[in-house]
Structures are given as structure tokens and as C-alpha cells.
């Protein structure tokens, strides 16, 4: 019985970590290019509501996925236009996206004709691998978006640290003047990674309404976008460390729900606070001045690039 409980718990942790990790990986790529997007919460909400509405209207997960990607792309293009081309303040633009996304998603959600998602991503057991003791039921009995995330994290790490495009990406975020001098198109790369980051963040939001909790509730991301931003800092802009951090936050979230289910006398509001308390503690530990820690923040993060001012 204990083994069944442990397998069920760890499997749920992966599911709970998935939306946060999608947003975190997307933001890592964007910030590695020097563009900080604090609008993840708004982007996740718009991804969640757009996927929900399309699947309610069309009964098709494929159309819903395409709609979510399109929404993420449009938000990314708008954000890149403001911050890369027009060189607006990235912090202000990010907060504006959060406010805009929160309001628009609430309005769009009221237009849907159903409260339940008719189609959602269901778990698919991978033949052979799912039969591996303990590991199989936890890792290889998940849905398609979780399997895609496994590949995404590995590809993001390989891209950043093991490829020539990754070297260009890091150069753009560290020293855009030098990167421009050797012929790297700063504006094009920043546009690309900002759009890719918004697409991944929108997919993370859609995972909540199409898999994690197949329905639409106003504000259903519940601060996961902010947790993802904190996780980027905690991870040192490394996708593998981000995955570990997402599992930690997911574990805290699921553990609180399991305590409630077992009838443990802990106030529900306190349990809801646990992921956010842990976020604050993690930020204090990862960013505080303890010893002579070397900052891993991309040096050009948040700084608009103006070629005329080189």
C-alpha cells in the first residue's frame, strides 16, 4: 500500500510541475537573450482560456494546441515589438501583460458555453517502459504534453550549453555589443526567443485547463507564472536545475493536497500558501549575499539594445 501511495504521489508531482516548467524553460530562453518578461502569469492565463474555448467549440485537441501556439506567438511578437524594437521598459511591459492577460482571460472565459472540457490530454502508457518497476508508472504513464516536456528540457539544455546557436544566444544576453560586432543579428534572435518563450508559457497555461484540471476557472493559474519567474532565478538560468526546482514546488503543492485528503487538521489557506512561502525562501537563498557567490544573471538582462549607441 505504501508503494502504491508513493508511486501515485510522485506521478502527481510530475503533473503539478509541468505547467511551471514549461513557463520556466520559455523564460530561461528569453532571459538568456537579454529580455525579461514578467508577464508569464498573463500569458499562461491567455493560453489556458484560449485552449479551453477552442476545445469546447471544436472538440479537437489539435486545434486547441494550434490556437494556444498562435496566441503565444502573437503575445511574443507584441512584447518583442515593445521591448526590442521600441525599447520600452521591460519590467513595465511585463507587468502590463500580466494585467492585460488576467482581465482578457476572464472576459473570454465567460464567452464559452461549457464548464467542463469535453476533450483533454489523457495519460498514455509507453509500452515496455511503463512496466519498469516504480520508475515506469511514475515517468512513463503520463500524457503527451509531459512526454514533450521531457524532450524540451533536454533540448533546451543541449541548445544552451552544447551548440553554436546556444553560444550565440548566451552572447546576446551577456554582451550584445560584442555579438553584434561579430555579425550576430541581435534583434532577430531576441524576437525569436521572446516569441518562443511566450509560446512555451502559453502551452504551460493550456496544460492546466486541458490536462491538469480540465475546465476553466477565472485565474486558475493561481500564481504559477510568478513561481516560474522565481524558478528561473533559482535555477541559475539552467533548464535542468529548473526541472529540479519545478519538481520541488510540485511536490509541496501535491503534499498539501494529500494532507487535506487524509484529513490532517491543517487550515486549507495555510496549505495553499505553502508553494508561495517556499518560493520566497528559495529566492532568499538563491539571491541573498551569502559568501562570495558569483551572479549567474545574464549581464545584458533587461537592457534594451541600441545599435547606434555601441
XYZ file of C-alpha atoms in Angstrom:
310
model
C 0.000 0.000 0.000
C 2.884 2.377 0.839
C 4.473 1.715 -2.556
C 1.183 2.467 -4.334
C 0.853 5.722 -2.389
C 4.437 6.732 -3.203
C 4.054 5.962 -6.921
C 0.788 7.885 -7.061
C 2.325 10.823 -5.194
C 5.429 11.084 -7.398
C 3.353 10.750 -10.552
C 1.157 13.629 -9.363
C 4.258 15.708 -8.594
C 5.364 15.485 -12.234
C 1.921 16.606 -13.391
C 1.875 19.528 -10.937
C 5.373 20.609 -12.020
C 4.617 20.537 -15.755
C 2.915 23.948 -16.267
C 5.534 25.715 -14.138
C 8.390 24.072 -16.015
C 7.013 24.934 -19.457
C 6.886 28.602 -18.431
C 10.298 28.444 -16.755
C 12.071 26.956 -19.771
C 10.447 29.547 -22.022
C 11.541 32.378 -19.733
C 15.078 30.966 -19.460
C 15.434 31.153 -23.240
C 14.031 34.679 -23.325
C 16.225 35.937 -20.492
C 19.297 34.238 -21.934
C 18.697 36.521 -24.919
C 18.568 39.526 -22.585
C 14.800 40.102 -22.479
C 12.968 39.774 -19.154
C 9.259 39.012 -19.364
C 7.381 39.445 -16.084
C 4.083 38.782 -17.845
C 4.168 34.985 -17.546
C 1.044 34.886 -15.397
C -0.954 36.765 -18.031
C 0.429 34.667 -20.882
C -0.410 31.434 -19.026
C -3.966 32.606 -18.402
C -4.486 33.505 -22.056
C -3.051 30.137 -23.099
C -5.352 28.345 -20.676
C -8.528 30.144 -21.740
C -7.804 30.006 -25.482
C -7.119 26.261 -25.379
C -10.264 25.724 -23.343
C -12.504 27.767 -25.633
C -11.216 26.125 -28.816
C -11.561 22.597 -27.475
C -15.115 23.365 -26.287
C -16.078 24.758 -29.691
C -14.262 22.219 -31.916
C -13.879 19.117 -29.733
C -10.313 18.916 -31.084
C -7.138 18.954 -29.006
C -5.095 19.557 -32.157
C -6.969 22.756 -32.964
C -6.700 23.797 -29.327
C -2.925 23.263 -29.354
C -2.565 25.273 -32.572
C -4.669 28.088 -31.099
C -2.521 28.179 -27.971
C 0.662 28.334 -30.039
C -0.813 31.158 -32.130
C -1.831 33.104 -29.015
C 1.653 32.695 -27.543
C 3.223 33.800 -30.811
C 1.054 36.939 -31.043
C 1.812 37.933 -27.454
C 5.511 37.292 -28.070
C 5.518 39.449 -31.196
C 3.768 42.276 -29.352
C 6.111 42.047 -26.376
C 9.184 41.925 -28.636
C 7.907 44.913 -30.605
C 7.603 46.934 -27.413
C 10.818 45.863 -25.710
C 13.210 45.084 -28.583
C 12.167 47.461 -31.374
C 10.649 50.335 -29.375
C 12.980 49.703 -26.404
C 10.259 50.169 -23.808
C 10.932 49.298 -20.176
C 10.783 45.509 -19.896
C 9.526 45.463 -16.317
C 6.613 47.779 -17.067
C 5.718 45.884 -20.256
C 5.785 42.560 -18.405
C 3.513 43.780 -15.632
C 1.194 45.245 -18.271
C 0.965 41.844 -19.980
C 0.014 40.255 -16.656
C -2.748 42.792 -16.024
C -3.966 42.607 -19.621
C -3.903 38.792 -19.703
C -5.726 38.481 -16.391
C -8.531 40.779 -17.486
C -8.880 39.480 -21.040
C -8.834 35.821 -19.988
C -11.629 36.450 -17.509
C -13.699 38.142 -20.211
C -13.012 35.410 -22.792
C -13.819 32.653 -20.297
C -17.359 33.979 -19.914
C -17.952 33.504 -23.647
C -17.519 29.718 -23.509
C -20.674 27.609 -23.473
C -19.477 24.807 -21.212
C -17.920 24.467 -17.772
C -16.308 21.108 -18.451
C -13.601 20.408 -21.015
C -15.060 17.808 -23.401
C -11.641 16.623 -24.576
C -8.419 16.657 -22.590
C -4.962 15.122 -22.658
C -5.186 11.698 -21.078
C -2.388 9.516 -19.781
C -0.725 7.175 -22.267
C 1.403 4.292 -21.048
C 4.557 3.775 -23.140
C 4.792 0.039 -23.970
C 7.665 -1.646 -22.204
C 8.974 1.427 -20.362
C 5.796 1.793 -18.330
C 6.361 -1.677 -16.879
C 9.681 -0.779 -15.267
C 9.183 -1.156 -11.501
C 8.488 2.141 -9.751
C 10.033 4.335 -12.470
C 7.671 3.139 -15.204
C 4.352 4.075 -13.547
C 5.789 7.415 -12.400
C 7.617 8.632 -15.501
C 6.168 6.700 -18.431
C 2.432 6.735 -17.676
C 1.845 10.400 -18.346
C 0.152 12.440 -21.046
C 1.604 13.702 -24.320
C 2.488 17.168 -23.018
C 4.518 15.690 -20.163
C 6.442 13.486 -22.589
C 7.050 16.537 -24.777
C 8.391 18.351 -21.723
C 10.983 15.635 -21.100
C 12.331 16.264 -24.591
C 12.030 20.043 -24.268
C 14.163 20.253 -21.119
C 16.885 18.069 -22.628
C 16.872 20.020 -25.904
C 16.950 23.385 -24.108
C 19.951 22.337 -22.031
C 21.754 20.938 -25.079
C 20.953 24.059 -27.095
C 22.244 26.492 -24.478
C 25.445 24.708 -23.489
C 26.413 22.390 -26.337
C 25.596 24.081 -29.651
C 26.749 27.041 -31.711
C 23.258 28.652 -31.704
C 23.338 28.325 -27.916
C 26.668 30.113 -27.799
C 25.141 32.928 -29.858
C 22.145 33.017 -27.512
C 24.382 33.385 -24.452
C 26.469 36.022 -26.212
C 23.378 38.107 -26.987
C 22.365 38.008 -23.322
C 25.846 38.642 -21.949
C 27.421 41.135 -24.345
C 25.209 42.198 -27.262
C 27.765 44.788 -28.400
C 30.413 42.133 -28.963
C 27.862 39.752 -30.510
C 26.743 42.456 -32.946
C 30.363 43.220 -33.801
C 30.931 39.636 -34.999
C 27.780 39.667 -37.138
C 25.088 38.205 -34.886
C 21.661 39.751 -35.528
C 20.666 40.834 -32.014
C 17.138 41.950 -32.906
C 16.251 38.804 -34.830
C 17.472 36.479 -32.080
C 15.694 38.421 -29.369
C 12.461 38.385 -31.357
C 12.791 34.637 -31.901
C 13.480 33.707 -28.275
C 10.883 36.087 -26.838
C 8.250 34.540 -29.132
C 9.416 31.003 -28.322
C 9.314 31.799 -24.615
C 5.752 33.115 -24.845
C 4.639 30.082 -26.838
C 6.031 27.684 -24.222
C 4.474 29.741 -21.437
C 1.074 29.670 -23.185
C 1.387 25.891 -23.555
C 2.101 25.673 -19.826
C -1.096 27.584 -19.129
C -3.080 25.416 -21.537
C -1.803 22.316 -19.748
C -3.735 23.403 -16.666
C -7.080 23.712 -18.479
C -6.577 20.761 -20.847
C -4.873 18.181 -18.618
C -4.151 19.115 -15.003
C -7.665 20.375 -14.235
C -9.801 20.037 -17.400
C -12.034 23.050 -17.003
C -11.869 26.836 -16.970
C -11.907 28.865 -13.764
C -11.081 32.563 -13.754
C -7.500 32.978 -12.509
C -6.894 29.232 -12.476
C -3.115 29.572 -12.914
C -3.081 30.742 -9.285
C 0.280 32.474 -9.402
C 2.188 29.757 -11.216
C 3.590 32.345 -13.610
C 5.246 34.165 -10.710
C 6.591 30.886 -9.348
C 8.075 30.191 -12.793
C 9.859 33.558 -12.747
C 11.297 32.780 -9.307
C 12.325 29.347 -10.556
C 14.347 30.890 -13.389
C 16.447 32.793 -10.857
C 16.718 29.783 -8.561
C 17.920 27.581 -11.413
C 20.667 29.965 -12.476
C 19.115 30.030 -15.961
C 19.786 26.287 -16.335
C 16.885 24.122 -17.642
C 17.987 21.039 -15.687
C 18.056 22.914 -12.381
C 14.707 24.444 -13.337
C 13.298 20.930 -13.722
C 14.531 20.017 -10.240
C 13.031 23.189 -8.803
C 9.693 22.622 -10.557
C 9.512 19.134 -9.059
C 10.198 20.633 -5.638
C 7.367 23.152 -5.987
C 5.098 20.485 -7.463
C 5.864 18.188 -4.539
C 4.975 20.868 -1.994
C 1.711 21.579 -3.815
C 0.693 17.930 -4.057
C 1.761 17.184 -0.489
C -0.567 19.876 0.811
C -3.483 18.437 -1.152
C -2.691 14.909 0.084
C -2.659 16.125 3.670
C -6.116 17.592 3.155
C -7.360 14.349 1.588
C -6.046 12.345 4.555
C -7.942 14.588 6.953
C -4.877 16.183 8.546
C -6.068 19.163 10.558
C -4.143 21.878 8.701
C -6.025 25.023 7.612
C -6.652 24.943 3.865
C -5.460 28.525 3.459
C -2.109 27.627 5.014
C -1.755 24.669 2.656
C -2.478 26.972 -0.280
C 0.285 29.268 0.944
C 2.975 26.565 1.049
C 4.196 26.829 -2.591
C 4.477 30.610 -2.307
C 6.234 30.507 1.060
C 8.737 28.085 -0.431
C 9.145 30.425 -3.416
C 10.123 33.306 -1.144
C 12.538 31.122 0.812
C 14.137 29.806 -2.358
C 14.576 33.347 -3.698
C 16.212 34.450 -0.449
C 18.648 31.542 -0.537
C 19.419 31.794 -4.256
C 19.803 35.581 -4.477
C 20.957 36.588 -0.998
C 24.504 37.752 -0.343
C 25.810 34.614 1.314
C 29.552 34.344 0.944
C 31.157 35.341 -2.342
C 28.579 33.899 -4.706
C 29.068 34.787 -8.336
C 25.928 36.059 -10.002
C 24.812 33.982 -12.992
C 22.389 36.612 -14.241
C 22.902 37.411 -17.949
C 24.721 40.746 -17.859
C 22.530 42.409 -20.500
C 19.247 41.196 -18.988
C 16.614 43.925 -19.017
C 18.788 46.335 -21.008
C 17.430 47.411 -24.419
C 19.999 47.205 -27.190
C 20.556 50.244 -29.386
C 22.984 49.622 -32.200
C 23.593 53.344 -32.638
C 24.924 53.601 -29.083
C 27.627 50.949 -29.377
